[in-house]
C-alpha angles and dihedrals in degrees: 000000000000088000091064089051094053092054113093116219115255111264093201093246096123126133091259093054092045090049093048091050090048091052093049089050090048090053092045089052093052090048088049092052090047091049092049090052091049089050091052092047093048091047092048095049093045090050090050089050092049092050090057093044093047095066093084097046125097125236092253097055114099115224115240119266109270113204095178094094096047094045094045097049091040092052091049091048092053090045091050092045092052089049091047091050093050091047092051092047095053091049107257098130102171095050090044092049092051093048092047090053090054089048093054090044089055092042089054092044095049098073088044091060089057106117 
């Protein structure tokens, strides 16, 4: 039985596991880009609609509070942060650092988009 004691348990860091995690991260990145484009399109359409509706308002009236930019940029920051953590945990430091930088940029930009 000494042979069994010498064997170390598998830590799950084999090539198959790393490949599957990279595939999941790739799918998450593609979904993150698609969500980013969706946020940009929604914000552009809402901005165009607000320009048309603002013609009848007086200068003293306050526009209604718009949570769409805050929620959109916040959701993108969370998705980017989760992807960055997964990339850093599986050992892809450069990709994780770039994703984390984008996450920090979005997190800093989110309060600035508050009306």
